[in-house]
Short mmCIF file of C-alpha atoms in Angstrom, two decimals:
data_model
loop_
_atom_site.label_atom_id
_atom_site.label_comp_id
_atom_site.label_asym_id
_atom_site.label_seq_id
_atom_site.Cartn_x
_atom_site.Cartn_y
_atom_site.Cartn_z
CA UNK A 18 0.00 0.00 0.00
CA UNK A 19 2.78 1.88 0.00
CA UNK A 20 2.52 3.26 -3.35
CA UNK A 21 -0.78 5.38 -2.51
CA UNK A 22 0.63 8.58 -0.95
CA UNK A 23 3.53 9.13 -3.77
CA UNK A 24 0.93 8.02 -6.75
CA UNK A 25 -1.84 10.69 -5.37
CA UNK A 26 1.21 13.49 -5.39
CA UNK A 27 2.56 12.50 -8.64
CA UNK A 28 -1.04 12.54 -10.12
CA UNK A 29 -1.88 15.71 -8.62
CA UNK A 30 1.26 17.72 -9.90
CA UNK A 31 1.16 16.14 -13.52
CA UNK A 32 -2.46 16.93 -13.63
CA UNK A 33 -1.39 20.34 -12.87
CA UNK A 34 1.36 20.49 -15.62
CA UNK A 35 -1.07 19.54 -18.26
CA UNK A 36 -3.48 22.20 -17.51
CA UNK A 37 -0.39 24.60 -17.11
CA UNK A 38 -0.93 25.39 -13.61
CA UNK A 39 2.03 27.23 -12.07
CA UNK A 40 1.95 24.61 -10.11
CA UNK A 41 4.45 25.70 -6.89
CA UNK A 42 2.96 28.83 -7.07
CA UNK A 43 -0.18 26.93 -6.39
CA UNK A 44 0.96 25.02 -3.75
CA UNK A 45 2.77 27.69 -1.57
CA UNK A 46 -1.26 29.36 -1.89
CA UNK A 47 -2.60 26.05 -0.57
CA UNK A 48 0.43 25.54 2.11
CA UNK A 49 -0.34 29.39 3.27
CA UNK A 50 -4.29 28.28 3.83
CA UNK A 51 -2.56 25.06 5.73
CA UNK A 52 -1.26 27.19 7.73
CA UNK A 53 -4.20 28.97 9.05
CA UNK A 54 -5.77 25.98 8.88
CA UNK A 55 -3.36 24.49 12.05
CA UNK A 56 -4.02 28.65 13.11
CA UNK A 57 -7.49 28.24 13.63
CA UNK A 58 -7.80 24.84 15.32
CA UNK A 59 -5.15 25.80 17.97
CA UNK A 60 -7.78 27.60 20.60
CA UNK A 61 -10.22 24.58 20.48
CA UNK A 62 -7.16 22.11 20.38
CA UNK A 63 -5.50 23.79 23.51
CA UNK A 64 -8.56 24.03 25.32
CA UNK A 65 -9.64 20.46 24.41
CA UNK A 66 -6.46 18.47 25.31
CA UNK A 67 -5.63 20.16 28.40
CA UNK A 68 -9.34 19.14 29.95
CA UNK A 69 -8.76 15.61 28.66
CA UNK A 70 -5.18 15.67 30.03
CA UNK A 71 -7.19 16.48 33.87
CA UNK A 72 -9.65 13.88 33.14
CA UNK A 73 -7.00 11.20 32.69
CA UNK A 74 -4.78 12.68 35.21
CA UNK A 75 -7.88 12.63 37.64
CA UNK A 76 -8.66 8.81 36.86
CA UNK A 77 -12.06 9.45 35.22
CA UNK A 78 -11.08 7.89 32.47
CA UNK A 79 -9.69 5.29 33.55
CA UNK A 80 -12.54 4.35 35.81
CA UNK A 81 -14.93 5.30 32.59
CA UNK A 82 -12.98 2.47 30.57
CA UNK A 83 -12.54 -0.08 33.61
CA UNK A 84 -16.64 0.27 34.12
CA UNK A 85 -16.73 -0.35 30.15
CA UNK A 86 -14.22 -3.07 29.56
CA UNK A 87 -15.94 -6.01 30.67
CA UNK A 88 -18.42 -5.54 28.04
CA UNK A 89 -16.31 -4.45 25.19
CA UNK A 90 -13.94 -6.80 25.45
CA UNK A 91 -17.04 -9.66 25.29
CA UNK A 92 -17.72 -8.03 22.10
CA UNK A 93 -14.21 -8.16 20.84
CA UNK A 94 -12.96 -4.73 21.13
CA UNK A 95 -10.32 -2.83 23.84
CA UNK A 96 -12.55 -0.45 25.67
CA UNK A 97 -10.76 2.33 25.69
CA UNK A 98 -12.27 3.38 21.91
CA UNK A 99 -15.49 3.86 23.55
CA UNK A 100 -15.06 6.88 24.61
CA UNK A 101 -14.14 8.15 21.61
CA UNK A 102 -17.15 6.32 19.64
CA UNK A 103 -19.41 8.37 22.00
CA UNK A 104 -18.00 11.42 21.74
CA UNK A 105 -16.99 11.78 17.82
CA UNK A 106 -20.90 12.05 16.47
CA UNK A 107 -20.95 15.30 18.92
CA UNK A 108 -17.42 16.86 19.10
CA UNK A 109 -14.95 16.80 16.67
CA UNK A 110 -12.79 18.74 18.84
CA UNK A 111 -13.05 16.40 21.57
CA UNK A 112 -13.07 12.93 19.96
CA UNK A 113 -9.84 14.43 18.51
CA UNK A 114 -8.56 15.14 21.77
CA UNK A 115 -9.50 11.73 23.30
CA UNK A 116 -8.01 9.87 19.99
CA UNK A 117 -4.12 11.78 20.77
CA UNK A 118 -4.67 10.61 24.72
CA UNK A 119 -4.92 7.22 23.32
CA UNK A 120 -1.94 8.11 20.52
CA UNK A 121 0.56 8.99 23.85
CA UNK A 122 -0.25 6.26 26.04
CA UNK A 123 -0.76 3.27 23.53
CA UNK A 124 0.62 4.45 20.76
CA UNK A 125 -0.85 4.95 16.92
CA UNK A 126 0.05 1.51 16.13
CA UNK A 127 -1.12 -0.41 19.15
CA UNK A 128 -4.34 -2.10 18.51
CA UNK A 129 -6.77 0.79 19.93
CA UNK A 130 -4.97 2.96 18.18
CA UNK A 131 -5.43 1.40 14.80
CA UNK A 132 -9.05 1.41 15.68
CA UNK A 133 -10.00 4.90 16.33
CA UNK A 134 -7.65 6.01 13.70
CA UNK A 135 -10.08 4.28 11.19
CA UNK A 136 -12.85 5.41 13.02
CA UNK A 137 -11.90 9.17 12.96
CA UNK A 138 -11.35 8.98 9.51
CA UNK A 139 -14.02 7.53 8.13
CA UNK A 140 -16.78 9.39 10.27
CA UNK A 141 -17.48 13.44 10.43
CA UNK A 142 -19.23 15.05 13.20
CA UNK A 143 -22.79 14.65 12.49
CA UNK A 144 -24.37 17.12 15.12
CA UNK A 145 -22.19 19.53 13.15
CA UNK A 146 -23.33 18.67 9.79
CA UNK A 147 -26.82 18.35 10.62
CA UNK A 148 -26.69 21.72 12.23
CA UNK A 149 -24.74 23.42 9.87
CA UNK A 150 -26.70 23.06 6.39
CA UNK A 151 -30.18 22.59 8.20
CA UNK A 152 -29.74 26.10 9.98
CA UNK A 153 -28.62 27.47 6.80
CA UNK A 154 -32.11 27.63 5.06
CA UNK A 155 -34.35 27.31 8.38
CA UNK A 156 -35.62 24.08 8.37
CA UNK A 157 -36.34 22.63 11.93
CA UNK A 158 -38.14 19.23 10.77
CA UNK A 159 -35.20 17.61 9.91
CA UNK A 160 -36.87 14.00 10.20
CA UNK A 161 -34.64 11.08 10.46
CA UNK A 162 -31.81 12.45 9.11
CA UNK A 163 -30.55 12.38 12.87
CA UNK A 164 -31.23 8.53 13.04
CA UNK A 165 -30.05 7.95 9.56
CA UNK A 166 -26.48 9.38 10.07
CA UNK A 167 -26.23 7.82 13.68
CA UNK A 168 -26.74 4.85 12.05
CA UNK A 169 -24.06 5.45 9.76
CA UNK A 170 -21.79 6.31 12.62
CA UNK A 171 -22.73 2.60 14.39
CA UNK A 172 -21.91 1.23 11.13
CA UNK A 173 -18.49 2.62 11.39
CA UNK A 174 -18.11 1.82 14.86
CA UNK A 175 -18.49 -1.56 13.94
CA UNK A 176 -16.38 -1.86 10.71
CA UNK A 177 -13.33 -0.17 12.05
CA UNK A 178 -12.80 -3.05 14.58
CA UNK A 179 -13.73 -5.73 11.99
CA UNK A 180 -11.23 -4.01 9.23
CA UNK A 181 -8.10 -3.68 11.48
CA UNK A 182 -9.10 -7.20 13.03
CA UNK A 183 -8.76 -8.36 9.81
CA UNK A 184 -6.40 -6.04 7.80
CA UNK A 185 -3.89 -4.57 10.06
CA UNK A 186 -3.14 -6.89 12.62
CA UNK B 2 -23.21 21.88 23.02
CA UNK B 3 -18.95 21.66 23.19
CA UNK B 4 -19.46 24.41 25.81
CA UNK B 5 -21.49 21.82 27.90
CA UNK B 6 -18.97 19.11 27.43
CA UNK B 7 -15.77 20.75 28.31
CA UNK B 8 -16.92 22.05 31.51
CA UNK B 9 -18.37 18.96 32.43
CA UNK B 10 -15.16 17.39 31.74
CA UNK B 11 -13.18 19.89 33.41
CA UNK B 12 -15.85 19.21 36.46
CA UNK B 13 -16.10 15.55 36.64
CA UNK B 14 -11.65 15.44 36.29
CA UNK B 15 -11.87 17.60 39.87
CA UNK B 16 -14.32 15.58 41.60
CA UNK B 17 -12.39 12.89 40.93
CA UNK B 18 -9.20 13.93 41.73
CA UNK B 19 -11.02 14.95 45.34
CA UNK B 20 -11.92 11.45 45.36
CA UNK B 21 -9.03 9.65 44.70
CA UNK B 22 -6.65 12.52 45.89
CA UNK B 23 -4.91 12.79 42.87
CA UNK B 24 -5.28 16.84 43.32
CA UNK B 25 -1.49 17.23 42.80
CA UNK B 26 -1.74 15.81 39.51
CA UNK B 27 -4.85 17.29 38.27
CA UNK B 28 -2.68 20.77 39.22
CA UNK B 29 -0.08 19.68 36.94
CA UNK B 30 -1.94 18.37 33.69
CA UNK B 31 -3.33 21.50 33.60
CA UNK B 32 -0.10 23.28 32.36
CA UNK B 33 1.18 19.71 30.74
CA UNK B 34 -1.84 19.05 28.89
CA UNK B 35 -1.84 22.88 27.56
CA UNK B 36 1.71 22.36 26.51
CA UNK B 37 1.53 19.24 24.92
CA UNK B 38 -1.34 20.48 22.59
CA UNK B 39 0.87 23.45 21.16
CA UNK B 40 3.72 20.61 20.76
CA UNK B 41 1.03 18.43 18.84
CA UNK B 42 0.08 21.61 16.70
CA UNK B 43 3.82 22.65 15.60
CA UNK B 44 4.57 19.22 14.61
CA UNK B 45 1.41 18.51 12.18
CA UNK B 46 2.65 21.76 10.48
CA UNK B 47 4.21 20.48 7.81
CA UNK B 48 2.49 17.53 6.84
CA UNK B 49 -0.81 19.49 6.71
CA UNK B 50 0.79 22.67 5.20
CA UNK B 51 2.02 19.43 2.21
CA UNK B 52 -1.04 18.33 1.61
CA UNK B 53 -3.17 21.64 1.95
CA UNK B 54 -0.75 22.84 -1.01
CA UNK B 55 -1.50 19.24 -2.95
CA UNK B 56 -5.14 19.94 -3.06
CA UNK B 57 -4.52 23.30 -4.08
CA UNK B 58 -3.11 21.93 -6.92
CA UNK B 59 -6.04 19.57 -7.49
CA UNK B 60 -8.12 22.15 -7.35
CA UNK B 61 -7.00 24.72 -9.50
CA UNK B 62 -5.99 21.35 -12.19
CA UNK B 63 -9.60 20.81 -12.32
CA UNK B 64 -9.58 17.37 -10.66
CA UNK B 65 -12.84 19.04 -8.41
CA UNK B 66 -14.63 19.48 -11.54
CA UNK B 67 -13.59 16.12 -13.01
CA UNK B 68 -14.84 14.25 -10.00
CA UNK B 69 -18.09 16.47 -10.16
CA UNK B 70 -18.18 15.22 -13.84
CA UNK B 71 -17.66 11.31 -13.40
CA UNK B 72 -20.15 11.65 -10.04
CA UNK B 73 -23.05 13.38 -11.26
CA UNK B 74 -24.49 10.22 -13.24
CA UNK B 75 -24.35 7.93 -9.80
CA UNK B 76 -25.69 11.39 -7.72
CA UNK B 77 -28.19 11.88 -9.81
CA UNK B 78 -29.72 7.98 -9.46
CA UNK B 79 -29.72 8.91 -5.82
CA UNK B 80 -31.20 12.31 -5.80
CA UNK B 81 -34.50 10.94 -7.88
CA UNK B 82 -36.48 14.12 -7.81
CA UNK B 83 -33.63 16.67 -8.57
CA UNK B 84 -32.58 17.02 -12.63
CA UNK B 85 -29.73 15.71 -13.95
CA UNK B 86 -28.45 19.20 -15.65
CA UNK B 87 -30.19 21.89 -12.84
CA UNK B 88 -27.64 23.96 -10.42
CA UNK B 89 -28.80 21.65 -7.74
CA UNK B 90 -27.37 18.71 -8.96
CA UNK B 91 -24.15 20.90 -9.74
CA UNK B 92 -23.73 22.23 -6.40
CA UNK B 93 -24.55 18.77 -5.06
CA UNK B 94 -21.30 17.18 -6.80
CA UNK B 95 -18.97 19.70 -6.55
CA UNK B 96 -19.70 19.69 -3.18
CA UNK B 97 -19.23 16.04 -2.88
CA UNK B 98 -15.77 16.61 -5.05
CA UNK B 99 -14.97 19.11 -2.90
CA UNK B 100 -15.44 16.43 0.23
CA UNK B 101 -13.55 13.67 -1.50
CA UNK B 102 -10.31 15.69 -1.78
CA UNK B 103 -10.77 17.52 1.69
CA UNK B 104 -11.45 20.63 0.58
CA UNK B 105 -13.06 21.77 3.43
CA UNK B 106 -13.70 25.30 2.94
CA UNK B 107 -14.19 25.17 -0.70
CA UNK B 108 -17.10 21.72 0.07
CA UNK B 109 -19.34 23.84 2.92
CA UNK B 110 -20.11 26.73 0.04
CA UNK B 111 -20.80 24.37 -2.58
CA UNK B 112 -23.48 22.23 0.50
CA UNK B 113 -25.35 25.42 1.68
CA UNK B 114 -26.30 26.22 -2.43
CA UNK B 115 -27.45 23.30 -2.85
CA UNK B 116 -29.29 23.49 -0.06
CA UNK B 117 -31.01 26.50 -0.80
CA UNK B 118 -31.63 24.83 -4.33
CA UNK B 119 -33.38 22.10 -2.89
CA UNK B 120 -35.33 24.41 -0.79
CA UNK B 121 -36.83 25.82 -3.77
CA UNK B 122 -37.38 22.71 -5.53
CA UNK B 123 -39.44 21.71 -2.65
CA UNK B 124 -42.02 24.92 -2.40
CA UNK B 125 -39.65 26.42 0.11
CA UNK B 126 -41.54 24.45 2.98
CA UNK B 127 -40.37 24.14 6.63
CA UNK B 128 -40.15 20.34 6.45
CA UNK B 129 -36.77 18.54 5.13
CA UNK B 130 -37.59 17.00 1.62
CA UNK B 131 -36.28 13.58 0.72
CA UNK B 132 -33.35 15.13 -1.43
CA UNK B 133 -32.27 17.53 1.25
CA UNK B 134 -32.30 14.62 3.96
CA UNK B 135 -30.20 12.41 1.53
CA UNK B 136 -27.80 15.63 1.04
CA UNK B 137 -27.29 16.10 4.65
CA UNK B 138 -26.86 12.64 5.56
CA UNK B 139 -24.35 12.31 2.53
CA UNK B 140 -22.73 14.79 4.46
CA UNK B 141 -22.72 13.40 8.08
CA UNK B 142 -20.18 10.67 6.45
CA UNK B 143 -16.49 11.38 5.95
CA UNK B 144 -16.10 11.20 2.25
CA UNK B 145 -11.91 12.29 2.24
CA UNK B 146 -9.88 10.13 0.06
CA UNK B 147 -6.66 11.12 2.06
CA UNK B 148 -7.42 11.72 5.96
CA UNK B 149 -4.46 14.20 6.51
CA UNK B 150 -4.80 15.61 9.31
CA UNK B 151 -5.27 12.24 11.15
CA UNK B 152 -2.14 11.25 9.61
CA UNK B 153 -0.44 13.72 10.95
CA UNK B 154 -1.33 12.95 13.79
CA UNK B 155 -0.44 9.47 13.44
CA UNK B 156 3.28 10.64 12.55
CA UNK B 157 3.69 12.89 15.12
CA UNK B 158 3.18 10.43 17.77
CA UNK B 159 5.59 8.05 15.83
CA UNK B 160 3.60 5.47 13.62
CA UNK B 161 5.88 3.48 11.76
CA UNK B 162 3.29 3.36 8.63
CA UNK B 163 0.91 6.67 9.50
CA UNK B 164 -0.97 5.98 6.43
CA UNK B 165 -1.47 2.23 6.25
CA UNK B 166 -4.96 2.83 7.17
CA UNK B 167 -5.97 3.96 4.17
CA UNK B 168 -7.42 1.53 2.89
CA UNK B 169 -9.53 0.76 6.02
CA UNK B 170 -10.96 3.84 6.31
CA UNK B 171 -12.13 3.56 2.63
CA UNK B 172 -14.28 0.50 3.22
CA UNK B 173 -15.58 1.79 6.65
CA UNK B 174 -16.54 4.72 4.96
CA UNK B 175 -18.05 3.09 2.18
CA UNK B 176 -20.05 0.69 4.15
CA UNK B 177 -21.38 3.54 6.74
CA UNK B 178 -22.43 5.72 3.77
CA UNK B 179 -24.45 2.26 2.16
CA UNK B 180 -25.94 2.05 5.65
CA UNK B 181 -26.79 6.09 5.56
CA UNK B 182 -28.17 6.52 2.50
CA UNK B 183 -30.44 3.10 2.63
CA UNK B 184 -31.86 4.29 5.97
CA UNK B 185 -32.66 7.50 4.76
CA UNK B 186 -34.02 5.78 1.65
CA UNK B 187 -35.86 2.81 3.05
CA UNK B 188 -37.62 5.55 6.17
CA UNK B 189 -38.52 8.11 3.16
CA UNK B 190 -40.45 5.65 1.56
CA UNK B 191 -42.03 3.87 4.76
CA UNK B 192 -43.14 7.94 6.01
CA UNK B 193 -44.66 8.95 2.77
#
């Protein structure tokens, strides 16, 4: 799989060349909007890390994931990705922060950390979503679009344990 | 909502550290776990500030439309009631384009047009139509092809392989949005 990451850049920069994009020009634009980018997710970062840093630092979470770990680990999976699963249809912020607490102590690698990895990326926040474009043109029966992306989110739950159970261990 | 959550977490970390009189601690992690966020941020720097520069590229190359282009005939078997050449369906793929390569700020433009196109196309009532619900849900789903910012993370806390899983997150995805959109389809038609 290694072949992904340089094949995507390669692809990107000839595609560029044939439509005679100045194409470092280009990117320095896009690395400058980077930039503000890491700007503007420092304040909720900071804030965000630093309470889950107390919470661990406490024991909360511990205790959270000892109360949970029974059950999880009936089901096949560590128990520390449930907080995470919880939290990362409400917060992005704060899944994220939860996800780098499990990145220092276990590592990105380690089992867990394979799992929520997946599980960030292949979920969004969908409070946020549904929020977002609903409260954008006024609508307030929004249906079960709530219960349609939660379901979604399960989904993903689910298949991030079952594809690094299968693919990356 | 967040504002909730992070002073009930700030709450519940000093009731516990009453409890298990860990208060010493808890004093500390409050300047470590500031600290160690602003590490975390200056290290992602460059491998975001790399790949925010690649989808420039993409961008301005075209590849958004292209996507839009080869997406619009599956979209448009999806979104039944919205026409294959209207501004809605446009909107709808370039916004979906605009997901795929993480465009972020260029994808949340493109959503709240179509949005207000589907609003039209469905008398402008208060209620959510079918299309809009199938939008939004489209958009609860992580659609990016390269997660980058999760792989920075991944490298900044020293993964051997911070993008091995890739290809994991592709069939998650893909299997989440199948559940999505058939629950949205399957309750549309069971409410009408």
């Amino acid at each position: 799989m290694s072949f992904i990451v340089p094949l995507i850049v390669i692809l990107f920069v000839v595609a560029g060349l044939i439509k005679k994009v100045s194409v470092f020009e280009v990117f320095c634009e896009g690395a400058l909007k980077g930039l503000k980018t890491v700007l503007s997710i420092a304040p909720t970062l900071i804030g965000l890390i630093t309470a889950v840093t107390m919470l661990r630092e406490s024991g909360a979470i511990d205790a959270l994931t000892v109360l949970i770990s029974p059950v999880a680990e009936k089901l096949g999976f560590p128990g520390e990705i449930v907080p995470v699963a919880l939290l990362r249809p409400v917060s992005g912020g704060g899944s994220t922060a939860l996800l780098i607490d499990i990145f220092e102590r276990l590592g990105p690698d380690s089992f867990a950390g394979k799992i929520v990895s997946v599980m960030a990326g292949s979920t969004e926040t969908t409070f946020y979503a549904i929020t977002v474009y609903y409260s954008s043109v006024g609508i307030k029966k929004i249906r079960h679009t709530l219960f349609a992306g939660l379901m979604a989110d399960l989904t993903a739950v689910i298949f991030s344990v079952l594809t690094v159970r299968l693919f990356l261990t | 909502m967040l504002n909730f959550i992070w002073a009930f977490m700030m709450l519940i970390s000093f009731v516990f550290a009453i409890i298990s009189g860990k208060m010493q601690a808890l004093s500390s992690s409050v300047l470590s776990g500031a600290n160690s966020a602003v590490e975390l941020l200056i290290s992602i720097i460059g491998i975001l500030c790399f790949w925010s520069g690649m989808m420039e590229i993409a961008d301005k190359s075209g590849i958004t439309r292209f996507l839009s282009k080869i997406f619009s005939p599956i979209l448009s078997k999806l979104f039944k009631n919205v026409d294959k050449d209207s501004s809605a369906m446009r909107y709808i793929s370039l916004n979906i384009s605009a997901n795929l390569l993480g465009l972020g700020n260029a994808a949340t433009p493109f959503g709240l047009s179509a949005m207000k196109e589907l609003k039209t196309l469905n008398h402008n009532k208060g209620e959510a139509s079918d299309d809009m619900l199938l939008f939004v849900v489209l958009n609860t789903a992580s659609l990016q092809l390269v997660p980058t910012t999760l792989c920075a993370y991944r490298q900044s806390y020293g993964s051997s392989a911070p993008y091995e899983i890739i290809p994991a997150v592709w069939l998650t995805s893909l299997c989440a949005l199948t559940v999505g959109v058939t629950v949205a389809k399957v309750f549309s038609k069971r409410c009408r």
